[in-house]
Amino acid sequence: MSKRSTKSSTVLRTLFREYYTRAELLLPPDFQLREFAFQLFGSSTYVRHKSFISESELRSYLVQHTPLHAYFSAARYLDPTRTSMEEKGRIGTDLVFDIDADHIPGCEEEAVTYYLCPECGAAYTEPVDKCQHCGAKPIKQVFIPEKCIQRAAHQALLLVDVIREDLGHKNMTITFSGHRGFHIHVMLPDDVAKMGSEARREILQYLLGEGVLLEDLVVTHVKRRRRIYVRPPPRIVEGGWRRRIAKYLASHLRVRDIALFVEGRPHTIDPSRLVAHAEAINKLIEEAVYAMRIYVDEKVLLDLSRLVRMPGSLNGKAGLLVKPLSPNELQDFVLDESLSPFAGLTLRVRARISIGPLEVLGEVVRLRRGELMKIDGARGVFLALKGLVEVVEVD
Ligand SMILES: [Zn+2]
């Protein structure tokens, strides 16, 4: 690493340390039974098997060691400090869902990918093994359009509904990941937390709507002896996917009496009304089967010893808060500088590459290699952690 970027890393670390002296951490009530893990500045490996008996002990650690990333385990252990799984003695594992904007269908194609040389700052738009200028190995950086993060927020909202209504769990923490996704940590009682990966896979299949068949859902009818027998559309008073599809219908159907019927208000409806609008209803049902699918990270859900980002910590990929959100805040989520504890600062930075226009926290940024510029703390830290600028000093 060059001298300049070491200086930049020192400034970033100081900013992180100051943040941790006043950070509002949100820990599970049983955090003493969890393994903590950290990735420190300038290190590619994790410090693992830590445990803390009090929040103040944890805070001292965060201030003293100032990690780039901080996690605790989704599992509870008899002794979280032991290094082998057998010796740790797993009591059970919570449910952890990770919705990342770059895993949502349609968003992968819209992402902008750069390969940046960490030594000389050259930027490539195609994958390269070696920098053509200095021979170093370029690092892949993916930039996701912010509308994809909105889509991820919408998916997280759908998931909160499923966790509450279909899985029956109320005790959960929803967080913005501090980068481009959302995490939902469902605290499970010990008996439920013992469920293995196979049961967790069934949840995954349920979220993806595997086995949900369109022909079982659509409105159909038969005529016998001048009477019409209709199979009605799904209604909100039903359970599972039928309930979820009915929710979609209720908010998209333009035919008022049928929308009310789907919502469960009137108990009956004239069958001829359903037959008359069957085509429109069935088109919406088909849409709903796709729109209500939820795409979570499979590895995260199935892994019984997974680590969860600590709510209130900083995500070292972007310098944003791992921020707890209520369902209402999730609904109104906007990716902007308010997610950074450094928003009030001004930084002097030097661009390492020429790049742009690039959307950074809701504003368009252009960089010219070697140019010194002043930038607000939120975007400055974001760009520095992405390797696009070096921080010269805090103004
Ligand atoms: Zn290079």
mmCIF file with all atom_site columns, N, CA and C in Angstrom, residues 261-312:
data_model
loop_
_atom_site.group_PDB
_atom_site.id
_atom_site.type_symbol
_atom_site.label_atom_id
_atom_site.label_alt_id
_atom_site.label_comp_id
_atom_site.label_asym_id
_atom_site.label_entity_id
_atom_site.label_seq_id
_atom_site.pdbx_PDB_ins_code
_atom_site.Cartn_x
_atom_site.Cartn_y
_atom_site.Cartn_z
_atom_site.occupancy
_atom_site.B_iso_or_equiv
_atom_site.pdbx_formal_charge
_atom_site.auth_seq_id
_atom_site.auth_comp_id
_atom_site.auth_asym_id
_atom_site.auth_atom_id
_atom_site.pdbx_PDB_model_num
ATOM 1   N N  . PHE A 1 261 ? -64.567 -7.870  -1.708  1.00 0.00 ? 261 PHE A N  1
ATOM 2   C CA . PHE A 1 261 ? -64.803 -9.310  -1.455  1.00 0.00 ? 261 PHE A CA 1
ATOM 3   C C  . PHE A 1 261 ? -63.466 -10.011 -1.156  1.00 0.00 ? 261 PHE A C  1
ATOM 4   N N  . VAL A 1 262 ? -62.449 -9.685  -1.967  1.00 0.00 ? 262 VAL A N  1
ATOM 5   C CA . VAL A 1 262 ? -61.117 -10.275 -1.778  1.00 0.00 ? 262 VAL A CA 1
ATOM 6   C C  . VAL A 1 262 ? -60.542 -9.890  -0.412  1.00 0.00 ? 262 VAL A C  1
ATOM 7   N N  . GLU A 1 263 ? -60.800 -8.631  -0.015  1.00 0.00 ? 263 GLU A N  1
ATOM 8   C CA . GLU A 1 263 ? -60.328 -8.160  1.302   1.00 0.00 ? 263 GLU A CA 1
ATOM 9   C C  . GLU A 1 263 ? -61.051 -8.851  2.444   1.00 0.00 ? 263 GLU A C  1
ATOM 10  N N  . GLY A 1 264 ? -62.146 -9.527  2.133   1.00 0.00 ? 264 GLY A N  1
ATOM 11  C CA . GLY A 1 264 ? -62.845 -10.298 3.159   1.00 0.00 ? 264 GLY A CA 1
ATOM 12  C C  . GLY A 1 264 ? -64.019 -9.575  3.785   1.00 0.00 ? 264 GLY A C  1
ATOM 13  N N  . ARG A 1 265 ? -64.410 -8.416  3.241   1.00 0.00 ? 265 ARG A N  1
ATOM 14  C CA . ARG A 1 265 ? -65.523 -7.670  3.872   1.00 0.00 ? 265 ARG A CA 1
ATOM 15  C C  . ARG A 1 265 ? -66.877 -8.329  3.604   1.00 0.00 ? 265 ARG A C  1
ATOM 16  N N  . PRO A 1 266 ? -67.403 -8.320  2.345   1.00 0.00 ? 266 PRO A N  1
ATOM 17  C CA . PRO A 1 266 ? -68.662 -9.061  2.158   1.00 0.00 ? 266 PRO A CA 1
ATOM 18  C C  . PRO A 1 266 ? -68.366 -10.565 2.080   1.00 0.00 ? 266 PRO A C  1
ATOM 19  N N  . HIS A 1 267 ? -69.290 -11.383 2.566   1.00 0.00 ? 267 HIS A N  1
ATOM 20  C CA . HIS A 1 267 ? -69.052 -12.828 2.563   1.00 0.00 ? 267 HIS A CA 1
ATOM 21  C C  . HIS A 1 267 ? -69.397 -13.464 1.224   1.00 0.00 ? 267 HIS A C  1
ATOM 22  N N  . THR A 1 268 ? -70.283 -12.832 0.511   1.00 0.00 ? 268 THR A N  1
ATOM 23  C CA . THR A 1 268 ? -70.690 -13.408 -0.775  1.00 0.00 ? 268 THR A CA 1
ATOM 24  C C  . THR A 1 268 ? -70.622 -12.345 -1.855  1.00 0.00 ? 268 THR A C  1
ATOM 25  N N  . ILE A 1 269 ? -70.601 -12.820 -3.095  1.00 0.00 ? 269 ILE A N  1
ATOM 26  C CA . ILE A 1 269 ? -70.638 -11.914 -4.229  1.00 0.00 ? 269 ILE A CA 1
ATOM 27  C C  . ILE A 1 269 ? -71.386 -12.642 -5.343  1.00 0.00 ? 269 ILE A C  1
ATOM 28  N N  . ASP A 1 270 ? -72.084 -11.901 -6.165  1.00 0.00 ? 270 ASP A N  1
ATOM 29  C CA . ASP A 1 270 ? -72.815 -12.491 -7.283  1.00 0.00 ? 270 ASP A CA 1
ATOM 30  C C  . ASP A 1 270 ? -71.807 -13.178 -8.213  1.00 0.00 ? 270 ASP A C  1
ATOM 31  N N  . PRO A 1 271 ? -71.959 -14.509 -8.422  1.00 0.00 ? 271 PRO A N  1
ATOM 32  C CA . PRO A 1 271 ? -70.987 -15.243 -9.260  1.00 0.00 ? 271 PRO A CA 1
ATOM 33  C C  . PRO A 1 271 ? -70.812 -14.620 -10.639 1.00 0.00 ? 271 PRO A C  1
ATOM 34  N N  . SER A 1 272 ? -71.868 -14.033 -11.184 1.00 0.00 ? 272 SER A N  1
ATOM 35  C CA . SER A 1 272 ? -71.755 -13.470 -12.538 1.00 0.00 ? 272 SER A CA 1
ATOM 36  C C  . SER A 1 272 ? -70.776 -12.292 -12.567 1.00 0.00 ? 272 SER A C  1
ATOM 37  N N  . ARG A 1 273 ? -70.637 -11.596 -11.436 1.00 0.00 ? 273 ARG A N  1
ATOM 38  C CA . ARG A 1 273 ? -69.661 -10.498 -11.346 1.00 0.00 ? 273 ARG A CA 1
ATOM 39  C C  . ARG A 1 273 ? -68.235 -11.066 -11.500 1.00 0.00 ? 273 ARG A C  1
ATOM 40  N N  . LEU A 1 274 ? -67.977 -12.190 -10.820 1.00 0.00 ? 274 LEU A N  1
ATOM 41  C CA . LEU A 1 274 ? -66.638 -12.810 -10.896 1.00 0.00 ? 274 LEU A CA 1
ATOM 42  C C  . LEU A 1 274 ? -66.371 -13.332 -12.304 1.00 0.00 ? 274 LEU A C  1
ATOM 43  N N  . VAL A 1 275 ? -67.401 -13.916 -12.923 1.00 0.00 ? 275 VAL A N  1
ATOM 44  C CA . VAL A 1 275 ? -67.229 -14.443 -14.281 1.00 0.00 ? 275 VAL A CA 1
ATOM 45  C C  . VAL A 1 275 ? -66.939 -13.293 -15.247 1.00 0.00 ? 275 VAL A C  1
ATOM 46  N N  . ALA A 1 276 ? -67.654 -12.188 -15.071 1.00 0.00 ? 276 ALA A N  1
ATOM 47  C CA . ALA A 1 276 ? -67.488 -11.046 -15.980 1.00 0.00 ? 276 ALA A CA 1
ATOM 48  C C  . ALA A 1 276 ? -66.077 -10.476 -15.912 1.00 0.00 ? 276 ALA A C  1
ATOM 49  N N  . HIS A 1 277 ? -65.471 -10.523 -14.727 1.00 0.00 ? 277 HIS A N  1
ATOM 50  C CA . HIS A 1 277 ? -64.147 -9.917  -14.552 1.00 0.00 ? 277 HIS A CA 1
ATOM 51  C C  . HIS A 1 277 ? -63.034 -10.955 -14.407 1.00 0.00 ? 277 HIS A C  1
ATOM 52  N N  . ALA A 1 278 ? -63.347 -12.201 -14.708 1.00 0.00 ? 278 ALA A N  1
ATOM 53  C CA . ALA A 1 278 ? -62.371 -13.286 -14.486 1.00 0.00 ? 278 ALA A CA 1
ATOM 54  C C  . ALA A 1 278 ? -61.046 -13.029 -15.203 1.00 0.00 ? 278 ALA A C  1
ATOM 55  N N  . GLU A 1 279 ? -61.125 -12.526 -16.421 1.00 0.00 ? 279 GLU A N  1
ATOM 56  C CA . GLU A 1 279 ? -59.894 -12.344 -17.198 1.00 0.00 ? 279 GLU A CA 1
ATOM 57  C C  . GLU A 1 279 ? -58.948 -11.352 -16.502 1.00 0.00 ? 279 GLU A C  1
ATOM 58  N N  . ALA A 1 280 ? -59.509 -10.210 -16.060 1.00 0.00 ? 280 ALA A N  1
ATOM 59  C CA . ALA A 1 280 ? -58.684 -9.195  -15.382 1.00 0.00 ? 280 ALA A CA 1
ATOM 60  C C  . ALA A 1 280 ? -58.145 -9.726  -14.046 1.00 0.00 ? 280 ALA A C  1
ATOM 61  N N  . ILE A 1 281 ? -59.018 -10.442 -13.313 1.00 0.00 ? 281 ILE A N  1
ATOM 62  C CA . ILE A 1 281 ? -58.587 -10.980 -12.009 1.00 0.00 ? 281 ILE A CA 1
ATOM 63  C C  . ILE A 1 281 ? -57.454 -11.987 -12.214 1.00 0.00 ? 281 ILE A C  1
ATOM 64  N N  . ASN A 1 282 ? -57.622 -12.864 -13.195 1.00 0.00 ? 282 ASN A N  1
ATOM 65  C CA . ASN A 1 282 ? -56.626 -13.924 -13.407 1.00 0.00 ? 282 ASN A CA 1
ATOM 66  C C  . ASN A 1 282 ? -55.288 -13.366 -13.883 1.00 0.00 ? 282 ASN A C  1
ATOM 67  N N  . LYS A 1 283 ? -55.355 -12.272 -14.652 1.00 0.00 ? 283 LYS A N  1
ATOM 68  C CA . LYS A 1 283 ? -54.119 -11.631 -15.092 1.00 0.00 ? 283 LYS A CA 1
ATOM 69  C C  . LYS A 1 283 ? -53.357 -11.095 -13.870 1.00 0.00 ? 283 LYS A C  1
ATOM 70  N N  . LEU A 1 284 ? -54.087 -10.503 -12.932 1.00 0.00 ? 284 LEU A N  1
ATOM 71  C CA . LEU A 1 284 ? -53.457 -9.993  -11.707 1.00 0.00 ? 284 LEU A CA 1
ATOM 72  C C  . LEU A 1 284 ? -52.920 -11.127 -10.830 1.00 0.00 ? 284 LEU A C  1
ATOM 73  N N  . ILE A 1 285 ? -53.645 -12.236 -10.794 1.00 0.00 ? 285 ILE A N  1
ATOM 74  C CA . ILE A 1 285 ? -53.164 -13.383 -9.993  1.00 0.00 ? 285 ILE A CA 1
ATOM 75  C C  . ILE A 1 285 ? -51.827 -13.874 -10.558 1.00 0.00 ? 285 ILE A C  1
ATOM 76  N N  . GLU A 1 286 ? -51.752 -13.916 -11.887 1.00 0.00 ? 286 GLU A N  1
ATOM 77  C CA . GLU A 1 286 ? -50.508 -14.353 -12.519 1.00 0.00 ? 286 GLU A CA 1
ATOM 78  C C  . GLU A 1 286 ? -49.360 -13.398 -12.178 1.00 0.00 ? 286 GLU A C  1
ATOM 79  N N  . GLU A 1 287 ? -49.651 -12.100 -12.228 1.00 0.00 ? 287 GLU A N  1
ATOM 80  C CA . GLU A 1 287 ? -48.648 -11.091 -11.835 1.00 0.00 ? 287 GLU A CA 1
ATOM 81  C C  . GLU A 1 287 ? -48.215 -11.290 -10.383 1.00 0.00 ? 287 GLU A C  1
ATOM 82  N N  . ALA A 1 288 ? -49.214 -11.532 -9.530  1.00 0.00 ? 288 ALA A N  1
ATOM 83  C CA . ALA A 1 288 ? -48.951 -11.627 -8.087  1.00 0.00 ? 288 ALA A CA 1
ATOM 84  C C  . ALA A 1 288 ? -48.007 -12.778 -7.758  1.00 0.00 ? 288 ALA A C  1
ATOM 85  N N  . VAL A 1 289 ? -48.136 -13.903 -8.486  1.00 0.00 ? 289 VAL A N  1
ATOM 86  C CA . VAL A 1 289 ? -47.277 -15.055 -8.216  1.00 0.00 ? 289 VAL A CA 1
ATOM 87  C C  . VAL A 1 289 ? -45.804 -14.663 -8.369  1.00 0.00 ? 289 VAL A C  1
ATOM 88  N N  . TYR A 1 290 ? -45.508 -13.750 -9.320  1.00 0.00 ? 290 TYR A N  1
ATOM 89  C CA . TYR A 1 290 ? -44.129 -13.263 -9.481  1.00 0.00 ? 290 TYR A CA 1
ATOM 90  C C  . TYR A 1 290 ? -43.815 -12.148 -8.485  1.00 0.00 ? 290 TYR A C  1
ATOM 91  N N  . ALA A 1 291 ? -44.750 -11.212 -8.346  1.00 0.00 ? 291 ALA A N  1
ATOM 92  C CA . ALA A 1 291 ? -44.485 -10.014 -7.537  1.00 0.00 ? 291 ALA A CA 1
ATOM 93  C C  . ALA A 1 291 ? -44.321 -10.328 -6.053  1.00 0.00 ? 291 ALA A C  1
ATOM 94  N N  . MET A 1 292 ? -44.941 -11.422 -5.583  1.00 0.00 ? 292 MET A N  1
ATOM 95  C CA . MET A 1 292 ? -44.889 -11.722 -4.153  1.00 0.00 ? 292 MET A CA 1
ATOM 96  C C  . MET A 1 292 ? -43.755 -12.690 -3.799  1.00 0.00 ? 292 MET A C  1
ATOM 97  N N  . ARG A 1 293 ? -42.966 -13.087 -4.781  1.00 0.00 ? 293 ARG A N  1
ATOM 98  C CA . ARG A 1 293 ? -41.801 -13.933 -4.471  1.00 0.00 ? 293 ARG A CA 1
ATOM 99  C C  . ARG A 1 293 ? -40.773 -13.118 -3.708  1.00 0.00 ? 293 ARG A C  1
ATOM 100 N N  . ILE A 1 294 ? -40.098 -13.765 -2.773  1.00 0.00 ? 294 ILE A N  1
ATOM 101 C CA . ILE A 1 294 ? -39.095 -13.062 -1.968  1.00 0.00 ? 294 ILE A CA 1
ATOM 102 C C  . ILE A 1 294 ? -37.745 -13.752 -2.161  1.00 0.00 ? 294 ILE A C  1
ATOM 103 N N  . TYR A 1 295 ? -36.755 -12.952 -2.539  1.00 0.00 ? 295 TYR A N  1
ATOM 104 C CA . TYR A 1 295 ? -35.421 -13.490 -2.854  1.00 0.00 ? 295 TYR A CA 1
ATOM 105 C C  . TYR A 1 295 ? -34.460 -13.178 -1.715  1.00 0.00 ? 295 TYR A C  1
ATOM 106 N N  . VAL A 1 296 ? -34.186 -14.179 -0.900  1.00 0.00 ? 296 VAL A N  1
ATOM 107 C CA . VAL A 1 296 ? -33.222 -13.980 0.186   1.00 0.00 ? 296 VAL A CA 1
ATOM 108 C C  . VAL A 1 296 ? -31.959 -14.770 -0.147  1.00 0.00 ? 296 VAL A C  1
ATOM 109 N N  . ASP A 1 297 ? -30.867 -14.420 0.528   1.00 0.00 ? 297 ASP A N  1
ATOM 110 C CA . ASP A 1 297 ? -29.605 -15.136 0.320   1.00 0.00 ? 297 ASP A CA 1
ATOM 111 C C  . ASP A 1 297 ? -29.716 -16.527 0.953   1.00 0.00 ? 297 ASP A C  1
ATOM 112 N N  . GLU A 1 298 ? -29.616 -17.543 0.103   1.00 0.00 ? 298 GLU A N  1
ATOM 113 C CA . GLU A 1 298 ? -29.796 -18.927 0.550   1.00 0.00 ? 298 GLU A CA 1
ATOM 114 C C  . GLU A 1 298 ? -28.738 -19.340 1.581   1.00 0.00 ? 298 GLU A C  1
ATOM 115 N N  . LYS A 1 299 ? -27.481 -18.957 1.309   1.00 0.00 ? 299 LYS A N  1
ATOM 116 C CA . LYS A 1 299 ? -26.382 -19.363 2.202   1.00 0.00 ? 299 LYS A CA 1
ATOM 117 C C  . LYS A 1 299 ? -26.606 -18.818 3.613   1.00 0.00 ? 299 LYS A C  1
ATOM 118 N N  . VAL A 1 300 ? -27.059 -17.566 3.679   1.00 0.00 ? 300 VAL A N  1
ATOM 119 C CA . VAL A 1 300 ? -27.263 -16.932 4.984   1.00 0.00 ? 300 VAL A CA 1
ATOM 120 C C  . VAL A 1 300 ? -28.357 -17.655 5.764   1.00 0.00 ? 300 VAL A C  1
ATOM 121 N N  . LEU A 1 301 ? -29.444 -17.999 5.091   1.00 0.00 ? 301 LEU A N  1
ATOM 122 C CA . LEU A 1 301 ? -30.584 -18.619 5.773   1.00 0.00 ? 301 LEU A CA 1
ATOM 123 C C  . LEU A 1 301 ? -30.263 -20.039 6.264   1.00 0.00 ? 301 LEU A C  1
ATOM 124 N N  . LEU A 1 302 ? -29.473 -20.789 5.487   1.00 0.00 ? 302 LEU A N  1
ATOM 125 C CA . LEU A 1 302 ? -29.255 -22.206 5.812   1.00 0.00 ? 302 LEU A CA 1
ATOM 126 C C  . LEU A 1 302 ? -28.083 -22.441 6.775   1.00 0.00 ? 302 LEU A C  1
ATOM 127 N N  . ASP A 1 303 ? -27.208 -21.459 6.899   1.00 0.00 ? 303 ASP A N  1
ATOM 128 C CA . ASP A 1 303 ? -25.991 -21.616 7.700   1.00 0.00 ? 303 ASP A CA 1
ATOM 129 C C  . ASP A 1 303 ? -26.306 -21.509 9.197   1.00 0.00 ? 303 ASP A C  1
ATOM 130 N N  . LEU A 1 304 ? -26.020 -22.571 9.954   1.00 0.00 ? 304 LEU A N  1
ATOM 131 C CA . LEU A 1 304 ? -26.365 -22.592 11.380  1.00 0.00 ? 304 LEU A CA 1
ATOM 132 C C  . LEU A 1 304 ? -25.354 -21.843 12.243  1.00 0.00 ? 304 LEU A C  1
ATOM 133 N N  . SER A 1 305 ? -24.202 -21.459 11.649  1.00 0.00 ? 305 SER A N  1
ATOM 134 C CA . SER A 1 305 ? -23.225 -20.696 12.452  1.00 0.00 ? 305 SER A CA 1
ATOM 135 C C  . SER A 1 305 ? -22.926 -19.345 11.789  1.00 0.00 ? 305 SER A C  1
ATOM 136 N N  . ARG A 1 306 ? -23.949 -18.785 11.172  1.00 0.00 ? 306 ARG A N  1
ATOM 137 C CA . ARG A 1 306 ? -23.812 -17.525 10.439  1.00 0.00 ? 306 ARG A CA 1
ATOM 138 C C  . ARG A 1 306 ? -23.535 -16.351 11.384  1.00 0.00 ? 306 ARG A C  1
ATOM 139 N N  . LEU A 1 307 ? -22.841 -15.346 10.852  1.00 0.00 ? 307 LEU A N  1
ATOM 140 C CA . LEU A 1 307 ? -22.634 -14.109 11.600  1.00 0.00 ? 307 LEU A CA 1
ATOM 141 C C  . LEU A 1 307 ? -23.611 -13.041 11.101  1.00 0.00 ? 307 LEU A C  1
ATOM 142 N N  . VAL A 1 308 ? -24.077 -12.218 12.026  1.00 0.00 ? 308 VAL A N  1
ATOM 143 C CA . VAL A 1 308 ? -25.030 -11.144 11.733  1.00 0.00 ? 308 VAL A CA 1
ATOM 144 C C  . VAL A 1 308 ? -24.310 -9.818  11.964  1.00 0.00 ? 308 VAL A C  1
ATOM 145 N N  . ARG A 1 309 ? -24.489 -8.872  11.064  1.00 0.00 ? 309 ARG A N  1
ATOM 146 C CA . ARG A 1 309 ? -23.898 -7.546  11.309  1.00 0.00 ? 309 ARG A CA 1
ATOM 147 C C  . ARG A 1 309 ? -24.537 -6.902  12.530  1.00 0.00 ? 309 ARG A C  1
ATOM 148 N N  . MET A 1 310 ? -23.705 -6.318  13.386  1.00 0.00 ? 310 MET A N  1
ATOM 149 C CA . MET A 1 310 ? -24.194 -5.737  14.621  1.00 0.00 ? 310 MET A CA 1
ATOM 150 C C  . MET A 1 310 ? -24.983 -4.440  14.343  1.00 0.00 ? 310 MET A C  1
ATOM 151 N N  . PRO A 1 311 ? -26.253 -4.388  14.730  1.00 0.00 ? 311 PRO A N  1
ATOM 152 C CA . PRO A 1 311 ? -27.001 -3.136  14.551  1.00 0.00 ? 311 PRO A CA 1
ATOM 153 C C  . PRO A 1 311 ? -26.338 -2.000  15.335  1.00 0.00 ? 311 PRO A C  1
ATOM 154 N N  . GLY A 1 312 ? -26.138 -0.874  14.685  1.00 0.00 ? 312 GLY A N  1
ATOM 155 C CA . GLY A 1 312 ? -25.463 0.261   15.315  1.00 0.00 ? 312 GLY A CA 1
ATOM 156 C C  . GLY A 1 312 ? -23.987 0.322   14.968  1.00 0.00 ? 312 GLY A C  1
#
